[in-house]
Structures are given as structure tokens and as C-alpha cells.
Short mmCIF file of C-alpha atoms in Angstrom, two decimals:
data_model
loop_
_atom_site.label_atom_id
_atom_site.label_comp_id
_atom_site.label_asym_id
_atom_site.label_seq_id
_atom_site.Cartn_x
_atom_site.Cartn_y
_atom_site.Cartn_z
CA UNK A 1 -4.57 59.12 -58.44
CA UNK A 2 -3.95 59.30 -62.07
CA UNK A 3 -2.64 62.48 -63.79
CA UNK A 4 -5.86 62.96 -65.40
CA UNK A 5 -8.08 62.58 -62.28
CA UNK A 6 -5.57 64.98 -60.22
CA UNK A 7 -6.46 67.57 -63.12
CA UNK A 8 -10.57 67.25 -63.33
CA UNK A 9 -9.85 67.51 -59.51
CA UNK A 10 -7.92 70.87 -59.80
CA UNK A 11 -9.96 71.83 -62.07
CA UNK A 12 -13.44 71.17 -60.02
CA UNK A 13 -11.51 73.02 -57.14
CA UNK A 14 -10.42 76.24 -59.03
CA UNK A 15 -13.91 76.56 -60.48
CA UNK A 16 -16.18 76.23 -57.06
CA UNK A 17 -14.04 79.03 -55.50
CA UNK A 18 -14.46 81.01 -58.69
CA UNK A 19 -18.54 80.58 -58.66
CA UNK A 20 -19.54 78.48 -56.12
CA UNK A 21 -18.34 76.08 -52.65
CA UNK A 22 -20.59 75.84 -50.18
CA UNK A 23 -20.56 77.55 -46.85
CA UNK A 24 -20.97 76.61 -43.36
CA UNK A 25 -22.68 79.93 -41.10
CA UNK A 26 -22.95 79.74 -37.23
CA UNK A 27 -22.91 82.49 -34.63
CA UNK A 28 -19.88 82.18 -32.09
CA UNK A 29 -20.93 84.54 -29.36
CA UNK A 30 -24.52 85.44 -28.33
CA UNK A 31 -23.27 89.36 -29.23
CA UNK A 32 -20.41 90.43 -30.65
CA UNK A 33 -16.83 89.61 -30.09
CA UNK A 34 -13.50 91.09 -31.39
CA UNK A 35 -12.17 88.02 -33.08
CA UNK A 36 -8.30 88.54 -32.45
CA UNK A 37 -6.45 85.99 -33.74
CA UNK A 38 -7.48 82.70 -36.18
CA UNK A 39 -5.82 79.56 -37.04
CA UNK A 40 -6.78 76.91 -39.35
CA UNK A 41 -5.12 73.01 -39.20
CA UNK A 42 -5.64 70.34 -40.48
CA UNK A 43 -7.49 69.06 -37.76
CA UNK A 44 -8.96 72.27 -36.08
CA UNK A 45 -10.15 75.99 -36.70
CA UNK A 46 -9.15 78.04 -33.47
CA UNK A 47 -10.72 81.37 -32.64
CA UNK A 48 -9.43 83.65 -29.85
CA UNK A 49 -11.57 86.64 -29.34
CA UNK A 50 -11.41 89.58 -26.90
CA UNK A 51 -13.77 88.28 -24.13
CA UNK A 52 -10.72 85.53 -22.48
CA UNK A 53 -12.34 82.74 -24.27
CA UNK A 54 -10.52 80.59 -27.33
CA UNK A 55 -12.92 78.21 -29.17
CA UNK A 56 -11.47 74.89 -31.22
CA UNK A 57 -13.88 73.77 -33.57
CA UNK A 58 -13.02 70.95 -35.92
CA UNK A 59 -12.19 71.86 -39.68
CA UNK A 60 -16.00 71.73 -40.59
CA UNK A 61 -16.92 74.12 -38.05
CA UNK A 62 -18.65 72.06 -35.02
CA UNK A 63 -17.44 73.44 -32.13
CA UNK A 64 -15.47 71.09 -29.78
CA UNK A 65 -14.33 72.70 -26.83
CA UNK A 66 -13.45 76.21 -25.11
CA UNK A 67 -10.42 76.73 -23.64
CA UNK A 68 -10.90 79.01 -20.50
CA UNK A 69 -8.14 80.36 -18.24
CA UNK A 70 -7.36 83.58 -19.22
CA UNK A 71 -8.73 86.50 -17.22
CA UNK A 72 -8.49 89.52 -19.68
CA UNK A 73 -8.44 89.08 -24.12
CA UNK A 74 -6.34 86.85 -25.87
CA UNK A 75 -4.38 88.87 -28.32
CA UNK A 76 -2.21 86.03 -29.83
CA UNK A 77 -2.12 82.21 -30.42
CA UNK A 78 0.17 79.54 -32.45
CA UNK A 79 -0.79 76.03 -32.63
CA UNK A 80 1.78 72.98 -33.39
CA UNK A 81 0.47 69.68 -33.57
CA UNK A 82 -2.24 69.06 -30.63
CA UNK A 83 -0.32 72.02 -28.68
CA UNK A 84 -2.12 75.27 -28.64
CA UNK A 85 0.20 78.72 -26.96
CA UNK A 86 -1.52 81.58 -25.94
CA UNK A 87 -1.01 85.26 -24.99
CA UNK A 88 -3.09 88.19 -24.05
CA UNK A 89 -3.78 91.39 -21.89
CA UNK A 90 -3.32 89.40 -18.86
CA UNK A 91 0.11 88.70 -19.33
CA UNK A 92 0.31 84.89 -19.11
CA UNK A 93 1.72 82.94 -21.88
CA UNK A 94 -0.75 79.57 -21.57
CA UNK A 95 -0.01 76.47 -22.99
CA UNK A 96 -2.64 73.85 -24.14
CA UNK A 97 -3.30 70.61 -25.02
CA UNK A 98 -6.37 70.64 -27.97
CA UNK A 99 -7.67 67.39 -27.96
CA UNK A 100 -8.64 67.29 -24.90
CA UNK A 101 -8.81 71.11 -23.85
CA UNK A 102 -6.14 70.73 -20.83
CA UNK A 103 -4.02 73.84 -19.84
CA UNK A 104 -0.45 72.26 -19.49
CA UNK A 105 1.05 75.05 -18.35
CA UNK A 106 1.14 79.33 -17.40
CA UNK A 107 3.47 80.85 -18.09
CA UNK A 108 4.76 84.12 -16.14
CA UNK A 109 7.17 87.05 -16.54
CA UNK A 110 6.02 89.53 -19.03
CA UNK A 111 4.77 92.72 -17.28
CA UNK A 112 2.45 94.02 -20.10
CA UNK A 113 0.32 92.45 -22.97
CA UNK A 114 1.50 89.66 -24.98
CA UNK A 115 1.11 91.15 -28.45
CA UNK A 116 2.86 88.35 -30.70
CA UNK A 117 3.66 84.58 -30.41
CA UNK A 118 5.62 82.16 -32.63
CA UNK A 119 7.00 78.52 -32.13
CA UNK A 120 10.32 77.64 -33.74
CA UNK A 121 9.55 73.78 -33.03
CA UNK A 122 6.77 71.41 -31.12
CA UNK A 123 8.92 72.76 -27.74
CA UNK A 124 9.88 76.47 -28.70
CA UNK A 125 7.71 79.46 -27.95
CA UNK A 126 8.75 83.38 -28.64
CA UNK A 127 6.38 85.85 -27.20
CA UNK A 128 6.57 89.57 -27.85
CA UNK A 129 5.16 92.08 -25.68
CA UNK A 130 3.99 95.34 -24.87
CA UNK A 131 6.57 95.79 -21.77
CA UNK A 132 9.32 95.52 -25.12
CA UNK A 133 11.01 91.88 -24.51
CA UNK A 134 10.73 88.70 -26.03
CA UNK A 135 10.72 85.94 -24.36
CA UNK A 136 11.98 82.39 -25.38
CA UNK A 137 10.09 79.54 -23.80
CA UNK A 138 11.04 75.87 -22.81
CA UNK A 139 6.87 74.84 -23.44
CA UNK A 140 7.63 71.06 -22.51
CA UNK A 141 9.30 71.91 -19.50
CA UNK A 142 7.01 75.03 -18.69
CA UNK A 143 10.31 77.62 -18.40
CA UNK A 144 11.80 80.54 -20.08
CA UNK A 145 15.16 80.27 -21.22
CA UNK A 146 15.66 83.71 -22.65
CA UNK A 147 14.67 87.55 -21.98
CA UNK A 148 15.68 89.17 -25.51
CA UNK A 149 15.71 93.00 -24.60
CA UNK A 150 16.58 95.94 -26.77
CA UNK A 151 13.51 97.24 -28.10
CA UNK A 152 12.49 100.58 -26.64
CA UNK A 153 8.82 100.29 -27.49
CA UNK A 154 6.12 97.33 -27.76
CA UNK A 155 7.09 94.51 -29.49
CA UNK A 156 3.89 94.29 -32.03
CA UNK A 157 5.29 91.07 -34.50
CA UNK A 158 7.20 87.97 -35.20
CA UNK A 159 8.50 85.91 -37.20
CA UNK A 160 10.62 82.83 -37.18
CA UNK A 161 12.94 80.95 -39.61
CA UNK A 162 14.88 78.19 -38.64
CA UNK A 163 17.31 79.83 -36.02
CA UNK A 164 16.05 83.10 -36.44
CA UNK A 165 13.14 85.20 -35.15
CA UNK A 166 12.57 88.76 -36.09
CA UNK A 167 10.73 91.30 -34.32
CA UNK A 168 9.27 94.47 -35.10
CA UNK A 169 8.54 97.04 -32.68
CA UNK A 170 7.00 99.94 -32.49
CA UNK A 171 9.82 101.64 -31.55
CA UNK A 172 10.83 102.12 -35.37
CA UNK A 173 13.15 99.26 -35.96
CA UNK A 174 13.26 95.41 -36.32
CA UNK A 175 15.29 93.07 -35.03
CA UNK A 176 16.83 89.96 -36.08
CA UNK A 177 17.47 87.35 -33.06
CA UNK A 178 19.18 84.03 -32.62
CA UNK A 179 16.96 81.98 -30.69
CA UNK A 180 19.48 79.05 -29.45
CA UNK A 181 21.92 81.82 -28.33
CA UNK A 182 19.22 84.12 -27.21
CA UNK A 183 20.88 87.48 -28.65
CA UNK A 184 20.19 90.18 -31.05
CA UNK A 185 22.14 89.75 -34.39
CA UNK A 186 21.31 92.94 -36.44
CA UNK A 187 19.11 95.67 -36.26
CA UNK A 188 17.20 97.11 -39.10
CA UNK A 189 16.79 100.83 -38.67
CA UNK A 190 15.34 103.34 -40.83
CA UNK A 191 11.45 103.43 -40.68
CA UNK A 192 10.05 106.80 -39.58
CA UNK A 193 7.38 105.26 -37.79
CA UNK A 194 5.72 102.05 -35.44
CA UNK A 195 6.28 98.95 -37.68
CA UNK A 196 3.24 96.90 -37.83
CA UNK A 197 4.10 93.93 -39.92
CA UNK A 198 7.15 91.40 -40.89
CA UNK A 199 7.82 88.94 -43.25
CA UNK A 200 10.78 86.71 -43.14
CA UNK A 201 11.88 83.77 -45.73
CA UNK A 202 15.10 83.39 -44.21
CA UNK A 203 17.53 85.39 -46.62
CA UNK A 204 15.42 88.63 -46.77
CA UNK A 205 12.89 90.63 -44.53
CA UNK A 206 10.02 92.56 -45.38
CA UNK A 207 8.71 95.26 -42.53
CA UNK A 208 5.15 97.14 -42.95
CA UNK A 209 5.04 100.56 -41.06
CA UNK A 210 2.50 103.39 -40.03
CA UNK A 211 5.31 105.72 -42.10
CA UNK A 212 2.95 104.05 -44.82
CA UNK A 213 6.21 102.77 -46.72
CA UNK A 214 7.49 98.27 -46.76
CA UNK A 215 11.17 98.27 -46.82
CA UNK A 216 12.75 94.78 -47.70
CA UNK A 217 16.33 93.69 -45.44
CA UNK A 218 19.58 91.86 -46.21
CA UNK A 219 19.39 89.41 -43.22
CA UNK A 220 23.19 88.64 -44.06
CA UNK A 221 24.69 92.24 -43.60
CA UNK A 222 21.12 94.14 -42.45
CA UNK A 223 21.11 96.26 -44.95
CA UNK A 224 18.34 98.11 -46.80
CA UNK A 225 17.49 96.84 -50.18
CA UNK A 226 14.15 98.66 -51.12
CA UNK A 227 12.22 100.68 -49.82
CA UNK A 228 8.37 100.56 -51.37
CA UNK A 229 6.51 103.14 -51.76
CA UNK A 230 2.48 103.33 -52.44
CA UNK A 231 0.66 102.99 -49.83
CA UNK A 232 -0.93 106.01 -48.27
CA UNK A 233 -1.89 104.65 -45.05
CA UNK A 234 -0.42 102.14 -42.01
CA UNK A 235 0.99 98.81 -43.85
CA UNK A 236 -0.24 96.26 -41.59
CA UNK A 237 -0.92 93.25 -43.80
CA UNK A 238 2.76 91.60 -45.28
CA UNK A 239 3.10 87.91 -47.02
CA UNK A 240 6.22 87.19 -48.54
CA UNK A 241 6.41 84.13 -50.99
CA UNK A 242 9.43 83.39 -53.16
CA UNK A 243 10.23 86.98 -55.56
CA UNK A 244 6.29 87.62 -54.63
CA UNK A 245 5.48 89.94 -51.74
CA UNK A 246 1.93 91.03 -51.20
CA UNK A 247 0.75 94.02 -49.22
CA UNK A 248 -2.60 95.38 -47.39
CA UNK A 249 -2.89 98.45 -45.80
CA UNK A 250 -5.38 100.72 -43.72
CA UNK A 251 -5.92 102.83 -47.41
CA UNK A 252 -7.84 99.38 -48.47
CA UNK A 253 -5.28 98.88 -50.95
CA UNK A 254 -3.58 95.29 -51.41
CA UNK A 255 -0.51 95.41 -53.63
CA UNK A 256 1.83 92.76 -55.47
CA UNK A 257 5.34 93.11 -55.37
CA UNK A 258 8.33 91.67 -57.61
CA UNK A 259 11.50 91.09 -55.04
CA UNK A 260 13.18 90.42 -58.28
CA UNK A 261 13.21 93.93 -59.31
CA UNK A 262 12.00 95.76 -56.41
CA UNK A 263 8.80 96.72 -58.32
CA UNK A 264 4.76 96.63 -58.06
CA UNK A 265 2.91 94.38 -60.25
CA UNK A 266 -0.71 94.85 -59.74
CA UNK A 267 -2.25 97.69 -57.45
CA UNK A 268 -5.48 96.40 -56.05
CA UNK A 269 -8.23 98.72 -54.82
CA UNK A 270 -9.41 96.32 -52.57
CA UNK A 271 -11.35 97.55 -49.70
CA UNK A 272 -13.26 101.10 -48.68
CA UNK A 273 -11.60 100.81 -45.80
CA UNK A 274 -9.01 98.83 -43.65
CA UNK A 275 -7.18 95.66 -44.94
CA UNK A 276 -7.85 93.62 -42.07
CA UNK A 277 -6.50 89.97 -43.46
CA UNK A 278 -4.12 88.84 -46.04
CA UNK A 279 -3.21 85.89 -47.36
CA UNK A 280 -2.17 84.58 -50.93
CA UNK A 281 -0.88 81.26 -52.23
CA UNK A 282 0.49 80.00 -55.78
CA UNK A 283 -2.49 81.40 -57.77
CA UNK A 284 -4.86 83.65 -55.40
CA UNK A 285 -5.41 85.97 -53.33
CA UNK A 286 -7.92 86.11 -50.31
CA UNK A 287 -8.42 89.75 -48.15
CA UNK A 288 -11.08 90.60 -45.59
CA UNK A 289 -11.60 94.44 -44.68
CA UNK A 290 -13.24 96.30 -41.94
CA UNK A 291 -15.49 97.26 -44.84
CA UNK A 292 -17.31 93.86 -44.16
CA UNK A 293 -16.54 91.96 -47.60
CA UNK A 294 -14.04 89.39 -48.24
CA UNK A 295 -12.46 89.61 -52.19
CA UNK A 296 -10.62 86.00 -53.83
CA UNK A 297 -8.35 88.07 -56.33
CA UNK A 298 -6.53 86.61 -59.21
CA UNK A 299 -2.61 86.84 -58.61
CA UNK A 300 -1.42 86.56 -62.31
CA UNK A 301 -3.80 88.86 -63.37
CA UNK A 302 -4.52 90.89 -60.50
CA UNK A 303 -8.36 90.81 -60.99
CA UNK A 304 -11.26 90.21 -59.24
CA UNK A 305 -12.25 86.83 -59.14
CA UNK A 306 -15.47 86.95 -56.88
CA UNK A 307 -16.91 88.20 -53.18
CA UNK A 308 -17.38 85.14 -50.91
CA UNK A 309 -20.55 85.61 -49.57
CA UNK A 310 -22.63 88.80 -48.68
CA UNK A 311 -20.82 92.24 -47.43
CA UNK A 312 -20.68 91.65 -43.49
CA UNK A 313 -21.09 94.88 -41.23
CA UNK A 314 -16.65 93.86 -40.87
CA UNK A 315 -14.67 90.81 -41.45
CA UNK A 316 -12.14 90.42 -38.25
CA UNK A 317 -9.84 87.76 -39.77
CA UNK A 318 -9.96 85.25 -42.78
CA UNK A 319 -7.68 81.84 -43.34
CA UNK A 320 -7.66 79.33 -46.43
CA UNK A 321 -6.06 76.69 -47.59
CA UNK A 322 -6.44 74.88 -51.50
CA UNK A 323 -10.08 73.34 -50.36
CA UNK A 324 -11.09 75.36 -47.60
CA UNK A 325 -11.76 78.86 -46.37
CA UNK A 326 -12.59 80.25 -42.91
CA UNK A 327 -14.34 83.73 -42.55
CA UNK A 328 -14.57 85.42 -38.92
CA UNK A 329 -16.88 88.27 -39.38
CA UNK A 330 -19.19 90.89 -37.85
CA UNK A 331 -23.44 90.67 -39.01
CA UNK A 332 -26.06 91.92 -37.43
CA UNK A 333 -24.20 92.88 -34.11
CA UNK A 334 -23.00 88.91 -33.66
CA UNK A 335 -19.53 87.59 -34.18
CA UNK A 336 -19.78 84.88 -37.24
CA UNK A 337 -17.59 82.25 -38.14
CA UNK A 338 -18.36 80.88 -42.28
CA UNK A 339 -16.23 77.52 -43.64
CA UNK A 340 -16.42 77.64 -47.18
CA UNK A 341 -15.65 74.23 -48.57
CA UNK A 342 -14.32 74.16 -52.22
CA UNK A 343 -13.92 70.30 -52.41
CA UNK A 344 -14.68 68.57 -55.50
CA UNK A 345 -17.76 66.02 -54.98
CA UNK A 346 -17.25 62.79 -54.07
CA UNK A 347 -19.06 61.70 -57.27
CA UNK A 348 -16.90 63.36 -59.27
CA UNK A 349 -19.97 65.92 -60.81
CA UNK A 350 -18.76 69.41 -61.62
CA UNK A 351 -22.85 71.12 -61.36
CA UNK A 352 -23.13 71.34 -57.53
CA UNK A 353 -19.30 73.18 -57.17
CA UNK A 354 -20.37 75.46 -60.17
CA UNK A 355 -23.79 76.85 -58.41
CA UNK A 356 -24.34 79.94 -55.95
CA UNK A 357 -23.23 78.89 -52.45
CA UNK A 358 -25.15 76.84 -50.36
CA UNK A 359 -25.69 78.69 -47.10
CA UNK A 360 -26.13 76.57 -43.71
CA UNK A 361 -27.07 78.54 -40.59
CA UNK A 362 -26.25 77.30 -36.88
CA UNK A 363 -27.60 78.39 -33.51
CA UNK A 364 -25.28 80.61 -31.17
CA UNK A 365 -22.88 78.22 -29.12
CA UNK A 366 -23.81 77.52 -25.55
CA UNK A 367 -20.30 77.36 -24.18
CA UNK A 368 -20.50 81.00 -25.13
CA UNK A 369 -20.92 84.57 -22.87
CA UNK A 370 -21.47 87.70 -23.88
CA UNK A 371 -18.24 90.14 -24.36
CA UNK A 372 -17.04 92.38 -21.61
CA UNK A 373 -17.17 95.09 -24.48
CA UNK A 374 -19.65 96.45 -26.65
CA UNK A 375 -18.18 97.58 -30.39
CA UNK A 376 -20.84 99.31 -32.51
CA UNK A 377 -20.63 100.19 -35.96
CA UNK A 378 -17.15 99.32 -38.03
CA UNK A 379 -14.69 97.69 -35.49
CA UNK A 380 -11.67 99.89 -33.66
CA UNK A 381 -8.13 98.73 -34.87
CA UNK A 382 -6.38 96.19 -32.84
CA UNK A 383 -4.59 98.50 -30.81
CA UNK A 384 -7.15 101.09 -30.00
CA UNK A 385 -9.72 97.82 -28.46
CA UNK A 386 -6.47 96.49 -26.56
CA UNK A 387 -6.07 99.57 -24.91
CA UNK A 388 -9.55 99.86 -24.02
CA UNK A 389 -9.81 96.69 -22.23
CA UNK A 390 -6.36 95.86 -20.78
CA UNK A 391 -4.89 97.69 -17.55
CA UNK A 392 -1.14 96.82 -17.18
CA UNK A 393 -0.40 98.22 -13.83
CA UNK A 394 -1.56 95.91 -11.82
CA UNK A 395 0.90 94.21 -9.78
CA UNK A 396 1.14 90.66 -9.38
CA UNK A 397 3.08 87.99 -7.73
CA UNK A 398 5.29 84.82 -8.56
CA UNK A 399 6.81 86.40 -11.80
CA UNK A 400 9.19 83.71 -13.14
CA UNK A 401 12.75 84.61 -12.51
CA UNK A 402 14.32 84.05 -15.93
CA UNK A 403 17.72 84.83 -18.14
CA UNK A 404 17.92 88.54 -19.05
CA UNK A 405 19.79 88.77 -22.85
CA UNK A 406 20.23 92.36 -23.52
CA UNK A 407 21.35 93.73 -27.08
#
């Protein structure tokens, strides 16, 4: 491709998802489903939702297969490759095989929900639960190699760099972890409150906390850098690229960071209510709120580029990449999944990406049942519909006998 192609090529891609791309609509579930967690590939979109079920669709949207084993709602998921780990109320960490929908292996040992998974490489898995471990998983050979404990409270996130994997917990701190020696390395105290949210490039940590403040760690010494202040809510949303941090919170609010000097850049009143989704790349930002509407934002300007689509009655989760967007959303009391394709066209004409969206309904899939819970109006937070549905007392049998790493 010739410099001057790749640019009329940019440039037909920046203006469809400025004013126009065409979308993709089908229902997932003949009712409505809490969509909990949402992955996009390059070969799939995977959607776990609340009723044990995870559907793989390919990257246009037609649905491919379900994936049925657990017995209670899957609450996290990380693909890698053609390998798809799960987690949920039930306890079991499941591993999968997407092309052809096999379960390779279950997983057993955490006593409570698995809130938070993560794969360091295409044989690593870290799980964080509600019963306050981690757990580091052997996924080819179907065994855990470490128990990380320390926490005192649920383990709500992770994430991984190289070597490293840091939790957050709701027990106030985070934690940073070395995964080939299974032990705790530092831990980052001073949040008044759960922590919701990390970010982690390696060098620095962000951590987003109901105390409504994002405070930004020295993964060298553990030490406190900033703490930033502006949110009036629970920081739940974090993305940390390069000097660039972006935030969402339950105010609505998504705000732009400089890690250079510690400062905002742009405040963004983004939603009326909850900042349910996040992400940003090079030149854009993309949130979804429990106020139904999903907002493309401009990141060097912080302005409002465009809504995609019409306001939803919520949006559970949203994913894009440079061509492509993926909406999970709440209308008219059934979960919907949208693809938004931003693709040039193949003949190289600029008038169909420059028009209003072309909108493409499909039928309900029939792999689908309905959800053992019914969610009216705006949707609960994650943790208020996961303790609803999940009962951790139950005892069960053949728990895997595994390495216990305390801090």
C-alpha cells in the first residue's frame, strides 16, 4: 500500500466513525441479560452474561457457538489465541477451546466468586476472587501452581505486565505480585476505600477507588506519586496509555490525565449517570453509561465527536478497535449486541462511510434461554447483581489441593 492510499484510507476511516459506519443489530437473549464481561479479537466477539452462558460470535456478529458449563454467572473471561478462561459465581475457573467450543479443562479451589482473570502467556492464568486469593494457573496442564494470599477483602481486579500482576482489593490496598515466584512484592496502601480499578504499564500503577480519588504508584519503591482528585463518585473505569491516563466514574464523568505533570487535561461530562465502559486509543475516546448512550469523544480536544446509535434503556459494556466497534446494550427489555464497522469501501468511495448508519436487525438467537434474573429499569452495579444471584456457602467436594504463597 502506497503512502497515499494508506492516507485516503485513514482518512475514509476517521470520517465514517465521525458521521457514519454501518451497524450490525441482533438480540442475544430472548429477555434481558446482564452482559458481564466482553472481548473483541481478531477472530471473535465473546459475550459472557449473567445467566451461565458465554456466546462467541465471529467479528461480524454471526453467532457461532455457546459455551455451556457453568452452573451460576460468569463474572470474568480472557481469551489468548483460540483459548478462552473463564470465571464466575460458581467458583470454577473453565478453560476453553473457541473454535470448536470444547471445555479443556475446570478448574477448582477458589471458595467464593471469581471476580477477575488475566493470562500472562498462551499457558498462564491469574484469577482473583471474592474468598481474597489469587490463584496462578498451569492452563495446559489443568493445575494451579500458586495461592497468592494477603488480601483481607475480595480481590475485585488485575492486571499483568510481563512478570508482574497487580491486584486490587477491596480491602483498601493493591498489590504488586511476581507471578514466576508466586509472592507479593509491594503493597500500595493509602486509599480510604474498596479499590475498583487498576492500570499497570509496567513502571507505574494507576488504582480507581470508591474514596472517589485515582492515585498513581512507583512500582520500583511502591511509593505514592499522585494522588487525583475530581471525581465525586466510585472510580471504576481506568486506561493508562503512555503520559495519558483516562478516567470514568459512577458521577458520569470521564477525565484525561497528564502522568507527565500529574494534571487533568480535559474534564468530560460524559454520562447522566454511571460510566459503565472505557476505552481510548491514539486519537479517541469511546464510553458507554448506564444512561443507555455510547459517546466517541475527541482526545486532543476533548470534544464530542458523535453518539453511536440511538440512547439504549443502558449500555453494559462497549469494545473497539481502529475499524470496528462492539456495543452490548439494554432496549426494549432485551440484551443487544451492535458491530459498527468503520471500514473504508472496498471501492475506495468516501459517500457510503460519510452517510447516517445503516441499521441491520437480526432475530433473537436460538441457542439462547431466558435469564435466571429479571433487571427492570437502569441496570444494578456489578456487585449489587453478583450478590443477588451467587450463594457462596455451599460446600463442595474435590477442591484442588494447591501451593499456599502467603505475603
Amino acid at each position: 500500500m502506497t503512502y497515499r492510499s494508506h492516507f485516503k484510507q485513514k482518512y475514509q476511516v476517521e470520517t465514517a466513525w465521525r458521521t457514519g459506519g454501518k451497524v450490525d443489530q441482533r438480540q442475544i437473549t430472548p429477555d434481558q441479560g446482564v452482559v458481564t464481561s466482553l472481548h473483541l479479537t481478531d477472530k471473535y466477539i465473546i459475550v459472557a452474561l449473567d445467566n451461565a452462558k458465554i456466546h462467541v460470535f465471529d467479528t461480524e456478529g454471526k453467532h457461532l457457538r455457546c459455551l455451556q458449563g457453568h452452573v451460576m454467572g460468569v463474572w470474568a473471561m480472557v481469551p489468548w489465541g483460540e483459548t478462552l478462561v473463564s470465571g464466575g459465581c460458581d467458583r470454577d475457573v473453565r478453560v476453553w477451546n473457541m473454535a470448536t467450543g470444547q471445555p479443556l479443562h475446570m478448574l477448582r479451589g477458589h471458595t467464593s466468586t471469581v471476580r477477575c482473570l488475566k493470562m500472562s502467556n498462551a499457558t498462564t492464568a491469574i484469577s482473583g476472587s471474592r474468598d481474597t486469593t489469587l490463584r496462578i494457573w498451569d492452563i495446559e496442564k489443568g493445575q494451579c501452581k500458586h495461592v497468592l494470599m494477603g488480601h483481607q477483602a475480595s480481590v475485585r481486579c488485575l492486571e499483568i505486565h510481563g512478570d508482574l500482576v497487580v491486584s486490587g482489593s477491596y480491602d483498601t490496598t493493591a498489590r504488586i505480585w511476581s507471578i514466576s515466584e508466586g509472592r507479593c512484592l509491594r503493597t500500595l496502601q493509602g486509599h480510604f476505600s474498596q479499590i475498583y480499578a487498576v492500570a499497570f504499564d509496567g513502571k507505574r500503577v494507576a488504582t480507581g477507588s470508591l474514596d472517589t480519588s485515582v492515585r498513581v504508584w512507583n512500582v520500583a519503591d511502591g511509593k505514592c506519586l499522585a494522588i487525583l482528585q475530581g471525581h465525586t463518585s466510585l472510580v471504576g473505569q481506568l486506561q493508562l496509555r503512555g503520559d495519558t491516563l483516562v478516567t470514568g466514574g459512577s458521577d458520569g464523568s470521564v477525565r484525561v490525565w497528564s502522568l507527565q505533570s500529574y494534571t487533568p487535561i480535559h474534564r468530560l461530562a460524559a454520562h447522566d449517570n454511571s460510566v459503565t465502559s472505557l476505552q481510548f486509543d491514539e486519537s479517541r475516546i469511546v464510553s458507554g453509561g448506564s444512561d443507555g448512550r455510547v459517546k466517541v469523544w475527541d482526545l486532543q480536544r476533548g470534544c464530542l465527536v458523535r453518539e453511536l446509535g440511538q440512547p439504549a434503556e443502558a449500555v453494559w459494556r462497549v469494545v473497539f478497535e481502529e475499524e470496528k466497534a462492539v456495543v452490548l446494550a439494554s432496549r426494549q427489555g432485551k440484551t443487544v449486541m451492535e458491530v459498527w464497522s468503520f471500514a473504508p469501501p472496498e471501492d475506495g468511495n468516501t459517500s457510503s462511510t460519510a452517510s447516517s448508519p445503516a441499521v441491520v436487525s437480526k432475530p433473537v438467537l436460538p441457542a439462547s434461554e431466558p435469564s435466571p434474573m429479571h433487571i427492570s429499569d437502569a441496570p444494578a452495579s456489578d456487585d449489587q447483581v453478583e450478590d443477588t444471584i451467587m450463594t457462596d456457602e455451599t460446600p463442595r467436594d474435590n477442591e484442588v489441593s494447591s501451593p499456599v504463597t502467603s505475603a
